[in-house]
C-alpha positions as a printed Julia matrix, in Angstrom:
132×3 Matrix{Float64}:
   0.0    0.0     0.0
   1.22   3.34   -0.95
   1.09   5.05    2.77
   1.17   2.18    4.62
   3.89   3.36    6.8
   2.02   6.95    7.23
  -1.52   4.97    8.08
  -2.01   4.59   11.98
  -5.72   3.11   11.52
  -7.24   2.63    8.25
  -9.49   4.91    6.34
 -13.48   3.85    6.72
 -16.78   5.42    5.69
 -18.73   6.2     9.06
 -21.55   8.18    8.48
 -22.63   7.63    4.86
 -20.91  10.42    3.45
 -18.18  10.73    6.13
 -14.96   9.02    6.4
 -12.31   9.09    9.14
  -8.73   7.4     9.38
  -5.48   7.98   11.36
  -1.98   8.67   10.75
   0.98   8.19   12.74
   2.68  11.29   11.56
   1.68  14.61    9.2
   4.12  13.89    6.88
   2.23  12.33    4.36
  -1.42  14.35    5.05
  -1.1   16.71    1.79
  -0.3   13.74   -0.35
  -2.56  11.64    1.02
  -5.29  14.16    0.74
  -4.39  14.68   -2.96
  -4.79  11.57   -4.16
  -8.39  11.32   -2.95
  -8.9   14.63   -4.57
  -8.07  13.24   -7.99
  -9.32   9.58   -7.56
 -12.72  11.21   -6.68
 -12.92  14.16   -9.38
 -15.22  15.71   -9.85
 -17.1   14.8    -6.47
 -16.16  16.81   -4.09
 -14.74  16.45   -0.8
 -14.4   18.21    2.69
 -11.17  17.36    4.79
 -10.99  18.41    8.16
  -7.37  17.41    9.65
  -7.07  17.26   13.69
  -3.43  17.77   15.23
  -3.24  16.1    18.86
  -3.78  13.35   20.94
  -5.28  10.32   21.05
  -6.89   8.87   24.72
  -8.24   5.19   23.58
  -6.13   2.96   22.04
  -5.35   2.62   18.07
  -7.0   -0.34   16.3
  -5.13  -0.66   12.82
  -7.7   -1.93   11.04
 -11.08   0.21   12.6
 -10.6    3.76   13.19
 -14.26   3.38   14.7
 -14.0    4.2    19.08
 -10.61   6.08   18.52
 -11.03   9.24   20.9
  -9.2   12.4    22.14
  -8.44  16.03   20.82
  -7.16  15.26   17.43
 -10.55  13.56   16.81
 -11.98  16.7    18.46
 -10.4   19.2    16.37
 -11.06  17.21   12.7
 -14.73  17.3    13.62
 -14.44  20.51   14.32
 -12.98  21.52   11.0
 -15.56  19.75    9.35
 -18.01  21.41   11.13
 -16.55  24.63   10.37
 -16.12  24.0     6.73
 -20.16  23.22    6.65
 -21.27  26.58    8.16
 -18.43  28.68    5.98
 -20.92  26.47    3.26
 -23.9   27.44    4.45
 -23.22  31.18    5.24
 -21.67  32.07    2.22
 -23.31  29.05   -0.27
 -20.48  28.41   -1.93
 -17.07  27.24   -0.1
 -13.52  29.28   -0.13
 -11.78  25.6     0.84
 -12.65  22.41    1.58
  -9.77  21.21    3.75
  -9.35  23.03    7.26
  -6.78  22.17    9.91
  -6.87  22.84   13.79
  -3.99  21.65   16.42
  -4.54  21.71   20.19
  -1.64  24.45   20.44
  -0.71  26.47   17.7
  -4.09  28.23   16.84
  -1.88  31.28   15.0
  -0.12  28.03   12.87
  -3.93  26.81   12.4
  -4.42  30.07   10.6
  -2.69  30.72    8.73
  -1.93  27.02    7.34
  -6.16  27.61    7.01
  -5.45  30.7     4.68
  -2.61  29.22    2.41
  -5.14  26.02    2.41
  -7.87  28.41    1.1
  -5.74  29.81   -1.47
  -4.76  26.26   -3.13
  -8.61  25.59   -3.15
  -8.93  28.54   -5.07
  -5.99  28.16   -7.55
  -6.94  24.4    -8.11
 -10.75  25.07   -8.53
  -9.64  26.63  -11.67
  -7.22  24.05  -12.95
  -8.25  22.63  -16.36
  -8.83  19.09  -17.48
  -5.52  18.83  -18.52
  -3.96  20.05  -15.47
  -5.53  17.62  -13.64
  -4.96  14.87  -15.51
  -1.35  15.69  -15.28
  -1.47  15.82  -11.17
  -2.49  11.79  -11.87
């Protein structure tokens, strides 16, 4: 598997349209995140990313009862991406990161994030295809 080494707990659907997995380290997130991007084109999808802790135990193969404030702070983001949806009906990203420290790091990572929705929501077939 490509990110096997970067994959704490694997990736599952939870809700219906919702999906959660863990990762040992950040290292890989963007890539990671990428890929999905373009395997899923054109559907679109919200990422919220949660730096922290963990206070259960990791199950490689069910990311389902994993808890603690990295958990937290994805929901969060995805929360936060929905109302920045619903208050302005059209979204300005659709990835959103929040740590349990850094909030001025959250930021502006959350701004330069915004700005590579933008660029990308323009890219052309080609461009895409080309990313693959």
């Amino acid at each position: 598997m490509k990110y096997e080494d970067s994959i704490a707990s694997n990736f599952m659907i939870t809700l219906g349209d919702e999906f959660q997995g863990l990762l040992n380290y950040g290292e890989d997130v963007m890539n990671i995140i990428s890929d999905i991007e373009l395997e899923m084109f054109p559907i679109r999808i919200r990422f919220g990313v949660g730096i922290g802790t963990l206070t259960t135990e990791v199950n490689r193969e069910i990311p389902l009862g994993a808890d603690g404030p990295a958990y937290y702070n994805a929901r969060k983001m995805i929360d936060e991406l929905k109302k920045i949806e619903r208050m302005n009906r059209k979204s300005d990203s659709n990835i959103m990161i929040a740590s349990e420290k850094n909030h001025d790091n959250d930021m502006m990572l959350n701004a330069i994030l915004s700005l590579c929705f933008t660029l990308q929501s323009k890219w052309t077939k080609r461009q895409r295809d080309k990313e693959k």
